[in-house]
Short mmCIF file of C-alpha atoms in Angstrom, two decimals:
data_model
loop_
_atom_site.label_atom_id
_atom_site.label_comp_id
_atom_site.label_asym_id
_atom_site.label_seq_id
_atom_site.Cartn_x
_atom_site.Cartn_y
_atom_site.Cartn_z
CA UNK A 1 57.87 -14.55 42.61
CA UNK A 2 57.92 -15.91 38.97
CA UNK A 3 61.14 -13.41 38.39
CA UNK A 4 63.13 -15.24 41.36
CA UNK A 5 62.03 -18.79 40.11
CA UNK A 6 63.34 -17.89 36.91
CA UNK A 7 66.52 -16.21 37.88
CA UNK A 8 67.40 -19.65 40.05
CA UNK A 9 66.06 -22.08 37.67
CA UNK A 10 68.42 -20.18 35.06
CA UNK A 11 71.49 -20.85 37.59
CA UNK A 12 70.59 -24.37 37.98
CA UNK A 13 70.98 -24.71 34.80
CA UNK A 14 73.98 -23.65 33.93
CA UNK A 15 75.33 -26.53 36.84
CA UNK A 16 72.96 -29.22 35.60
CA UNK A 17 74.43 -28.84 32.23
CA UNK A 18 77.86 -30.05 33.65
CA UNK A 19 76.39 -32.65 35.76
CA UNK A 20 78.25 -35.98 34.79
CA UNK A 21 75.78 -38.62 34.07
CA UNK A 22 76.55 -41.16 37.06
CA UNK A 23 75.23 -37.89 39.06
CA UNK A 24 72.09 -37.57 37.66
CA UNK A 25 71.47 -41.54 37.72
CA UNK A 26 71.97 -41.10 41.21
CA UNK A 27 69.43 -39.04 41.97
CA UNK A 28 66.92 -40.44 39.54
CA UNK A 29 67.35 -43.55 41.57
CA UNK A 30 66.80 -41.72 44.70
CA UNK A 31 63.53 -40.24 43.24
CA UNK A 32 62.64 -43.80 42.07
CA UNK A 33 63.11 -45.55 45.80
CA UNK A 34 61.47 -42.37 47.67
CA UNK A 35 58.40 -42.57 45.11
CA UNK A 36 58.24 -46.29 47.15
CA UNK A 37 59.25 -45.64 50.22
CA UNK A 38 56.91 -42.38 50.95
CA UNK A 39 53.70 -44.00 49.08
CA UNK A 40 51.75 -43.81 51.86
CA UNK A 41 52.11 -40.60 51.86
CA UNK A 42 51.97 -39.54 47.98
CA UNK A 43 48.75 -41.97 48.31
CA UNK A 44 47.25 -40.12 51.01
CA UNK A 45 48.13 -36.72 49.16
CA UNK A 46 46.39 -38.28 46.04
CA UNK A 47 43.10 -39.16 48.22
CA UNK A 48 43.09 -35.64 48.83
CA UNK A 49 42.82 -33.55 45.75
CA UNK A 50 39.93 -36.83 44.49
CA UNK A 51 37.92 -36.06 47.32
CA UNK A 52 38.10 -32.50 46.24
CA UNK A 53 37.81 -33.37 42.86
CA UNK A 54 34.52 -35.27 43.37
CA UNK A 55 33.19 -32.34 45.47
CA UNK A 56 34.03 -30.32 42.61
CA UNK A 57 31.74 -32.56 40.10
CA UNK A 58 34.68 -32.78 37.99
CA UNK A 59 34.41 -35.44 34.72
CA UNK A 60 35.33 -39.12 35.01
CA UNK A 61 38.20 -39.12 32.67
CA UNK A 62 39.63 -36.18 34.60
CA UNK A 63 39.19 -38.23 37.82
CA UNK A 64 40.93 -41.37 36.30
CA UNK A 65 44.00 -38.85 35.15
CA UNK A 66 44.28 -37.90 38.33
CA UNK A 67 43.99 -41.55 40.61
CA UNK A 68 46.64 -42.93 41.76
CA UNK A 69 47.29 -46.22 42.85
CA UNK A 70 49.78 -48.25 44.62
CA UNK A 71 50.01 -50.03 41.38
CA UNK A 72 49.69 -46.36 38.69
CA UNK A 73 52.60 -45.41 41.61
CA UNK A 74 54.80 -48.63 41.21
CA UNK A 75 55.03 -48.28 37.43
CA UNK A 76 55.59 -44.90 37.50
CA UNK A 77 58.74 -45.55 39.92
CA UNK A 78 59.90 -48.32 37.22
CA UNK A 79 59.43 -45.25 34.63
CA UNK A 80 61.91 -43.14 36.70
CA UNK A 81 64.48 -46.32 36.91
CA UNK A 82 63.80 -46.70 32.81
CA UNK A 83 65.32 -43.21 32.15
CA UNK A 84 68.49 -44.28 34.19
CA UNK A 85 68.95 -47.38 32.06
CA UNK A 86 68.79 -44.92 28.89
CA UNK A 87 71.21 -43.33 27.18
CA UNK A 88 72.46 -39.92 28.57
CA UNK A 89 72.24 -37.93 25.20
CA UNK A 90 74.22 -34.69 26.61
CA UNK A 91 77.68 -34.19 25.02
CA UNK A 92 77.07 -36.68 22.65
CA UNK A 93 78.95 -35.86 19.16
CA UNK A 94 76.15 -36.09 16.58
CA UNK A 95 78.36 -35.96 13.27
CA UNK A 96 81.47 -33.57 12.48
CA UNK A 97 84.03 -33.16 9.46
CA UNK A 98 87.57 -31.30 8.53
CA UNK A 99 86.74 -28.55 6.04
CA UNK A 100 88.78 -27.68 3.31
CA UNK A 101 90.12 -24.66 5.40
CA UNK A 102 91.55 -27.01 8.25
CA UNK A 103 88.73 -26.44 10.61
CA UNK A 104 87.44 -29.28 12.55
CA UNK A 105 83.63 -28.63 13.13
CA UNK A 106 81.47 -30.81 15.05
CA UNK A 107 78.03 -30.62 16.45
CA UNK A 108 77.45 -31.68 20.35
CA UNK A 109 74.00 -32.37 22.36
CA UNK A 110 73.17 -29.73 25.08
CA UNK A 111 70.18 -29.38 27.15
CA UNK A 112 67.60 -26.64 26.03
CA UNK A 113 68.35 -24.79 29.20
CA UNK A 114 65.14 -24.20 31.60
CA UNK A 115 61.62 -25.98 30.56
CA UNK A 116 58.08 -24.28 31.65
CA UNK A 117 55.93 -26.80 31.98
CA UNK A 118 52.25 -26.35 32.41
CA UNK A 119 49.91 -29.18 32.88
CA UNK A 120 46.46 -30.39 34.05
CA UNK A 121 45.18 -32.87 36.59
CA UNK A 122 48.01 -35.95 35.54
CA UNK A 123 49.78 -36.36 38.16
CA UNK A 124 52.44 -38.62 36.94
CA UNK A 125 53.82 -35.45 34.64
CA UNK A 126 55.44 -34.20 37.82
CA UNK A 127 57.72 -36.94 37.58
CA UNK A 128 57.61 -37.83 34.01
CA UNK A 129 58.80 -34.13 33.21
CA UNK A 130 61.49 -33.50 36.18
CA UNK A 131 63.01 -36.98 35.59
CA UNK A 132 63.55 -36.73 31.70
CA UNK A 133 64.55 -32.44 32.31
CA UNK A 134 66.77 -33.77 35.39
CA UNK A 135 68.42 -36.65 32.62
CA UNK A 136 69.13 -34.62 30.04
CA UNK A 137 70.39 -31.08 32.58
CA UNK A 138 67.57 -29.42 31.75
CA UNK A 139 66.12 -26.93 35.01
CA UNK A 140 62.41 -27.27 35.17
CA UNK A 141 59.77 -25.02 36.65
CA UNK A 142 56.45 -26.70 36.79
CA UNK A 143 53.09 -25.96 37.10
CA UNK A 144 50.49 -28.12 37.37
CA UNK A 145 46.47 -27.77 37.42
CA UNK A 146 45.08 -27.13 41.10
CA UNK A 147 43.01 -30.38 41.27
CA UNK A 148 46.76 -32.14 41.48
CA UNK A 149 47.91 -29.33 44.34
CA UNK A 150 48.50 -31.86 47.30
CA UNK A 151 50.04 -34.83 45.40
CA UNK A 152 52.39 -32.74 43.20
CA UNK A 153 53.58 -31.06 46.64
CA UNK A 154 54.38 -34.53 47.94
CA UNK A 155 56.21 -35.42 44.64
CA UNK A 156 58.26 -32.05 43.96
CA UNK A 157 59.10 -32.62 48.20
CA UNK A 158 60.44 -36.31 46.90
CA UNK A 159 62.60 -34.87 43.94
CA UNK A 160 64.11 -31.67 45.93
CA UNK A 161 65.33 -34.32 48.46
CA UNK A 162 66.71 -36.53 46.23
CA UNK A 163 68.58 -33.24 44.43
CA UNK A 164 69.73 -32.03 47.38
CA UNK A 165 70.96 -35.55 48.63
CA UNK A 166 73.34 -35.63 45.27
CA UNK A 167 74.22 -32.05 45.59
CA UNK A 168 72.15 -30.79 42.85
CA UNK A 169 70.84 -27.32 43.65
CA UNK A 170 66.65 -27.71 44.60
CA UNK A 171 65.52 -24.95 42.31
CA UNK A 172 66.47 -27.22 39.37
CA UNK A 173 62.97 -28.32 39.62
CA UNK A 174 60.44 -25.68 40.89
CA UNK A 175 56.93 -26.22 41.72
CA UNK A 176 54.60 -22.98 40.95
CA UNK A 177 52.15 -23.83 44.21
CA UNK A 178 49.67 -20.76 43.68
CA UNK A 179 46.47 -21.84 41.48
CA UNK A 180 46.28 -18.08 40.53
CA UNK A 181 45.83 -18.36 36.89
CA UNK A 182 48.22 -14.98 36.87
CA UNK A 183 51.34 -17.15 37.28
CA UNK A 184 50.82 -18.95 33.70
CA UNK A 185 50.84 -15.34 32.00
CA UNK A 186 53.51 -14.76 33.97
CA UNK A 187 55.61 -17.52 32.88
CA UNK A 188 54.82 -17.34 29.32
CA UNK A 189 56.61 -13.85 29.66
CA UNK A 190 59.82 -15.34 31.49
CA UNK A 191 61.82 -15.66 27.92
CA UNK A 192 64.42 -13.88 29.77
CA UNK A 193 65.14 -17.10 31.42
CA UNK A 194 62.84 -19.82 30.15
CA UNK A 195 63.79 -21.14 26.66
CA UNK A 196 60.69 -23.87 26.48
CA UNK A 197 57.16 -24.06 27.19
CA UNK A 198 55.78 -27.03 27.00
CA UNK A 199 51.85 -27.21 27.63
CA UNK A 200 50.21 -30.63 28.39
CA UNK A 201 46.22 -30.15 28.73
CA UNK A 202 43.31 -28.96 26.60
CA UNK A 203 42.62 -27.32 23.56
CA UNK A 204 42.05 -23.72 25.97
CA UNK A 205 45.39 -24.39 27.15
CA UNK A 206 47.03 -24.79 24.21
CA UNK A 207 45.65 -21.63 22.84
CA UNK A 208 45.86 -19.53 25.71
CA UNK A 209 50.31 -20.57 25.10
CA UNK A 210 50.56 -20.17 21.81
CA UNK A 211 48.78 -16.62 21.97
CA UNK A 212 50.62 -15.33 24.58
CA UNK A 213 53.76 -16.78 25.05
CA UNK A 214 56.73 -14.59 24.25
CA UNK A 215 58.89 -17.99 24.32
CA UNK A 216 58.19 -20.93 21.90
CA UNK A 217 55.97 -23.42 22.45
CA UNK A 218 55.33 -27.10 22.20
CA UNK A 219 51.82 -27.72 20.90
CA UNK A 220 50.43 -31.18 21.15
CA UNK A 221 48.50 -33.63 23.20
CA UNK A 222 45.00 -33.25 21.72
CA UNK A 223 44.06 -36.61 20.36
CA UNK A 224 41.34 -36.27 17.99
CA UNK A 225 42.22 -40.22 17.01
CA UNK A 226 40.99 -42.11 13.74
CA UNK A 227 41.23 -46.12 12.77
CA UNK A 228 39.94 -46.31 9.11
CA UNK A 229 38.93 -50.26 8.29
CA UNK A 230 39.19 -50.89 4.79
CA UNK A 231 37.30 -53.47 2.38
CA UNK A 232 39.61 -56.14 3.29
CA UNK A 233 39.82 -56.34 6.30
CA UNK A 234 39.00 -59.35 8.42
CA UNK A 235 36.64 -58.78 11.30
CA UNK A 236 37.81 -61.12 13.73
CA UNK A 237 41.65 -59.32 13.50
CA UNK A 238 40.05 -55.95 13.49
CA UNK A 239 37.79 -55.60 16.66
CA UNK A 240 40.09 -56.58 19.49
CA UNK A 241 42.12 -53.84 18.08
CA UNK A 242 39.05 -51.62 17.94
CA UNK A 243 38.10 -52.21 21.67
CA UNK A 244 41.99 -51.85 22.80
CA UNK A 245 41.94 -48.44 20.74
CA UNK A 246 38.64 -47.53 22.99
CA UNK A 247 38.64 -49.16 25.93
CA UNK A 248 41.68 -49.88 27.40
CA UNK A 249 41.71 -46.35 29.13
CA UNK A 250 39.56 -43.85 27.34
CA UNK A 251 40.85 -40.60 29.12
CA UNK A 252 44.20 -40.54 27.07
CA UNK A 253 44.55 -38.79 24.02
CA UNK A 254 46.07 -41.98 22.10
CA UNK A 255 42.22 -43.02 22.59
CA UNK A 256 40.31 -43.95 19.35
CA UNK A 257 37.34 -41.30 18.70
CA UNK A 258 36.26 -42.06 15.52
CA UNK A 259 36.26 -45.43 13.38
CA UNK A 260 35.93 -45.15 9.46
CA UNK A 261 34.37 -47.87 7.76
CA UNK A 262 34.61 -49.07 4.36
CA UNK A 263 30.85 -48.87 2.80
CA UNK A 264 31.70 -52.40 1.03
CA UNK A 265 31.74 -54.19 4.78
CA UNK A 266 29.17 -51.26 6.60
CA UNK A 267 26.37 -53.43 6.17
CA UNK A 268 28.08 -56.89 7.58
CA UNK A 269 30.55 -55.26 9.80
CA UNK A 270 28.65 -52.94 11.80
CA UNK A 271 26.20 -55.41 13.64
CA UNK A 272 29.20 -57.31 14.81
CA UNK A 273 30.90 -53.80 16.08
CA UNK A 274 27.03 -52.99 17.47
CA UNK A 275 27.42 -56.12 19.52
CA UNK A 276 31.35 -55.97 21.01
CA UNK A 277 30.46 -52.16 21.35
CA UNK A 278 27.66 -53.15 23.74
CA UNK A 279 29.61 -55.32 25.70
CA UNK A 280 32.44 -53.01 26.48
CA UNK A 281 29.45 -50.17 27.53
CA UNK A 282 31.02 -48.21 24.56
CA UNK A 283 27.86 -45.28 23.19
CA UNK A 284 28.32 -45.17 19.46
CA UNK A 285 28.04 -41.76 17.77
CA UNK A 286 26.79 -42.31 14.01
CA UNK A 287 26.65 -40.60 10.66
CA UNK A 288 23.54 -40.65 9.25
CA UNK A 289 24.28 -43.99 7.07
CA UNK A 290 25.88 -45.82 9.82
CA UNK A 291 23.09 -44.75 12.51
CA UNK A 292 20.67 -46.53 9.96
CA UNK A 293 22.50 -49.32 10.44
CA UNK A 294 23.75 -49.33 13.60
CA UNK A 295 20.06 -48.71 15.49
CA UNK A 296 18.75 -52.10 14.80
CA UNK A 297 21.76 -53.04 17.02
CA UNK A 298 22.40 -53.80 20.63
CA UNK A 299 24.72 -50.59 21.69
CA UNK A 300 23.31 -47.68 21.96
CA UNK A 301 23.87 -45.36 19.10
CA UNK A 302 22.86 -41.85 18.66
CA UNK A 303 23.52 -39.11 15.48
CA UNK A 304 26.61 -37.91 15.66
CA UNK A 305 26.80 -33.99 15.39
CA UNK A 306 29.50 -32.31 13.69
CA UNK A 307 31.47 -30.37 16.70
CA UNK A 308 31.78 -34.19 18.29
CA UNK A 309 33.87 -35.46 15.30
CA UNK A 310 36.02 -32.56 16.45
CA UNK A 311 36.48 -33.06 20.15
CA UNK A 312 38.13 -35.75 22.34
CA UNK A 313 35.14 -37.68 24.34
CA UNK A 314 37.92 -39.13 26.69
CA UNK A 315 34.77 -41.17 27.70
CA UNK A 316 33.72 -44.84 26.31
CA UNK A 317 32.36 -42.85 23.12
CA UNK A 318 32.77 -43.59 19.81
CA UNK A 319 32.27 -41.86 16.56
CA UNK A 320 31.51 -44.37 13.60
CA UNK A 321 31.64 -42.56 9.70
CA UNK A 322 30.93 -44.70 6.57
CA UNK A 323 33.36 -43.80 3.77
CA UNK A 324 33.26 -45.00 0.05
CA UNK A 325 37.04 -44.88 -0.46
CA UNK A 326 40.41 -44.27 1.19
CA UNK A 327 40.92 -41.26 -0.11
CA UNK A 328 37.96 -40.19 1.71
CA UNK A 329 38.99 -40.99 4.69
CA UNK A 330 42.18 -39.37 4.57
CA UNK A 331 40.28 -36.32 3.87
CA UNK A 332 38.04 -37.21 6.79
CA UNK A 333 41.27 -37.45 8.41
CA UNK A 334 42.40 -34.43 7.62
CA UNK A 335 39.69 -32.48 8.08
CA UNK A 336 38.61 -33.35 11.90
CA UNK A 337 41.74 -34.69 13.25
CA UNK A 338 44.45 -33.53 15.42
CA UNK A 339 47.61 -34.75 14.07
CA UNK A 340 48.17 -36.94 16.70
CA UNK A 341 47.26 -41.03 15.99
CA UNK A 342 45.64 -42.15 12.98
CA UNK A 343 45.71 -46.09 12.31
CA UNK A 344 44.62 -47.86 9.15
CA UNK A 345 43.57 -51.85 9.22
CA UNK A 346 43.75 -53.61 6.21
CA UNK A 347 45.10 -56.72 4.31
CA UNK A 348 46.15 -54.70 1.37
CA UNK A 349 49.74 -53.25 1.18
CA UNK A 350 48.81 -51.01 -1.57
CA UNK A 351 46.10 -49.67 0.89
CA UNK A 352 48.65 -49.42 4.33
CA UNK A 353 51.53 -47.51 2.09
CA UNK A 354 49.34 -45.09 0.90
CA UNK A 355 47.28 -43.96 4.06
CA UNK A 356 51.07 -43.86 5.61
CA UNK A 357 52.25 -41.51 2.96
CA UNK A 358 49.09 -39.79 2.75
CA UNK A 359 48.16 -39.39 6.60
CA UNK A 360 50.04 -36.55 8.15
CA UNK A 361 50.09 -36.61 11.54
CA UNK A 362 52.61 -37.87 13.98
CA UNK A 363 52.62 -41.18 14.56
CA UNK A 364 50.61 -43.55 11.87
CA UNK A 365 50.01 -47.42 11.95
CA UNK A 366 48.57 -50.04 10.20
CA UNK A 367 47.18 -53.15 11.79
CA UNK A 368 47.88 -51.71 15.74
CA UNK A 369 46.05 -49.98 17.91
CA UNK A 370 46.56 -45.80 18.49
CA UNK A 371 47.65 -46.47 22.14
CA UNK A 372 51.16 -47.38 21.31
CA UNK A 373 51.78 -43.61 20.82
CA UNK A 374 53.47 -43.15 24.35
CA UNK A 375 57.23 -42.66 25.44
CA UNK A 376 57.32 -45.77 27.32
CA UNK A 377 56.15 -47.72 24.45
CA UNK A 378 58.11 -46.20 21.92
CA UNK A 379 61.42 -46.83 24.37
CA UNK A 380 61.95 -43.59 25.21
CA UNK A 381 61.29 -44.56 29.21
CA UNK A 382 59.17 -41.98 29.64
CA UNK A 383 57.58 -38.43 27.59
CA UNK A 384 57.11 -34.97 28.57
CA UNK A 385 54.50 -34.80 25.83
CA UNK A 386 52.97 -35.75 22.67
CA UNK A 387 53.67 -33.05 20.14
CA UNK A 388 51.60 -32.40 17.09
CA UNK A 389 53.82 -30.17 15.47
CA UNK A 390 57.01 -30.64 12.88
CA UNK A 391 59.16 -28.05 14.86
CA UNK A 392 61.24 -28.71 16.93
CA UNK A 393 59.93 -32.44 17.67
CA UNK A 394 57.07 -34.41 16.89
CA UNK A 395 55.18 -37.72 18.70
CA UNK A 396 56.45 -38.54 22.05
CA UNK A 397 58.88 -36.06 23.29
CA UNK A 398 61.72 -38.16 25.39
CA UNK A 399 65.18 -37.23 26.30
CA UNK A 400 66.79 -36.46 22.66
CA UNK A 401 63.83 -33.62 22.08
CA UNK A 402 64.98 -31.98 25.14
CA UNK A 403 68.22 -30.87 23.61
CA UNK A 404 69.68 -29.28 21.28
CA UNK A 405 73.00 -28.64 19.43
CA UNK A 406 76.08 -26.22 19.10
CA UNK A 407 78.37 -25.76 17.04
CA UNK A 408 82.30 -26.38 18.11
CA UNK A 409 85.11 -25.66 15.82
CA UNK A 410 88.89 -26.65 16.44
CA UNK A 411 91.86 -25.14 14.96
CA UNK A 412 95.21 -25.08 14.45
CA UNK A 413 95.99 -21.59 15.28
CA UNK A 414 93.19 -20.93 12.06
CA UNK A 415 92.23 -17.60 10.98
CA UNK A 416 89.46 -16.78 7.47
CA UNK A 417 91.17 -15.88 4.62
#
């Protein structure tokens, strides 16, 4: 089965690639109405795999990745209509020059070629991934976790309509139905005709691709988050970003999970984040100096244990870790983080430039919450992940890290001397 996909999704390629741009608009609109106009039925779908879900005893934050609602559905049909407003990047001339030999070289944008994408119970992927591959010519063949069976089927029925209504071949966007855990081996093997894996899900997942994929891989998506407070820091500025950071929707992985505070403000600062904490039902997770503080508090607090400054809660959790100096809580940082979103507020520029230069991971920021890190935000209308990595993109992926380059070199009837 996974040979056929493969072998089609390969062709489609090769078609997509010379799709003009007004052509692929075209059908990204068509996907963007149809996500409206059959949301009874994408709804219904959805109702589906929660009741399953539920029955299942599966966690809260994977229950509120995979909800949707008519209003999670209407934004992500305005995310579908952002990537037509954007700028096709395909065949786009990224720099060029005459050599001293008379040939004219330049380098052009082309798509990857086929994307395997493998993802958990997110719903909106389906569409955020076929709509940026689909933009930028790229064939895609999905496959997505089984708790999301019934409403990707409605989806990947949506965007095969909307291909074939354009004349686009269907198999540009394949759906891999069977939950049979065989199929993601299988399609880690496909480097005859897949050129990109790009997993979206847990730390097993990510591991089980980069272990045994024979094509490369795009790690990323674990958000181990940190938001260090320094000494100066005013607390009235600092925990409305604190509480966005946590609570705003705490199944994401641009989520807060731990909070370093300066040991110069732990004493004065901590009641007051005891106190919001309790009011946004946020469980605090404390070292052993800040639970001292933080249990003659409101929220309820327990000792935080070492494996938990290493995991995502994805849950209103949140580590707190008294530090004595920045420097120590880059090397927190560095030691229990993920690479992902690290944020730093302060009133000292001294203190913001050197956490940025000293913080590696892939999207830093001082005085804002770690939630911006998302495609939409960042402008890119949409991602098909957050990658951790430095090769061959890093933060939100949108349509530019979906292609690549070649070289083209014109000549006057030229030959090497």
């Amino acid at each position: 089965m996974l040979e056929q996909m493969g072998k089609a999704a390969k062709l489609a390629s090769y078609q997509l690639a010379q799709c003009p741009t007004t052509t692929k608009n075209q059908a990204l609109t068509i996907i963007a109405d149809l996500l409206e106009k059959q949301s009874d039925t994408i709804l219904a779908a959805n109702e589906k795999d929660m009741l399953a879900a539920k029955a299942q005893g599966l966690s809260m934050a994977i229950l509120d990745r995979l909800l949707l609602t008519p209003e999670r559905l209407a934004d992500i049909a305005n995310d579908v209509r952002k990537v037509v407003s954007l700028t096709d990047p395909v065949g786009k001339t990224i720099d060029g020059s005459i050599l001293d030999n008379g040939l004219k070289l330049q380098r052009h944008r082309v798509p990857l070629g086929v994307i395997g994408a493998i993802y958990e119970a997110r719903p909106n992927v389906t569409i955020d991934i076929a709509t940026l591959c689909l933009k930028t010519g790229n064939a895609v063949i999905l496959r997505g976790g089984k708790e999301t069976a019934q409403t990707n089927a409605a989806m990947i029925a949506l965007i095969q309509q909307a291909l074939q209504q354009v004349g686009l071949p269907q198999t540009a966007i394949q759906s891999i139905d069977d939950p049979d855990r065989k199929y993601i081996h299988e399609l880690l093997k496909l480097d005859k005709y897949v050129d990109m894996i790009i997993p979206r899900g847990g730390s097993a997942l990510q591991k089980l691709c980069k272990e045994h994929s024979s094509i490369p891989v795009i790690t990323g998506g674990i958000g181990v988050c940190h938001i260090f407070m320094d000494e100066s820091m005013d607390f009235d500025s600092a925990l409305p970003i604190i509480i966005n950071a946590k609570t705003q929707r705490p199944s994401t992985c641009n989520t807060v999970e731990t909070l370093l505070v300066h040991t110069k403000i732990a004493d004065t600062f901590l009641p007051k984040l005891s106190q919001i904490m309790a009011d946004n039902d946020v469980i605090l997770h404390a070292d052993q100096d800040a639970f001292a503080i933080l249990q003659t508090g409101v929220a309820n607090v327990f000792p935080v244990e070492d494996e938990q400054l290493r995991q995502e809660w994805l849950s209103k959790d949140l580590n707190v870790v008294i530090v004595d100096s920045l420097e120590l809580a880059v090397e927190h940082i560095r030691e229990y983080g993920s690479n992902h979103s690290d944020a730093i507020l302060t009133r000292s520029l001294a203190n913001a430039e050197k956490f940025v230069n000293l913080v590696d991971s892939a999207a830093v920021y001082v005085n804002a919450s770690t939630r911006f890190t998302d495609g939409g935000q960042f402008g890119l209308g949409a991602e098909v992940a957050v990658s951790t990595q430095k090769l061959h993109a890093r933060g939100p992926m949108g349509l530019e890290a979906l292609t690549t380059y070649k070289w083209i070199g014109y000549g006057d009837d030229l030959i090497r001397k």
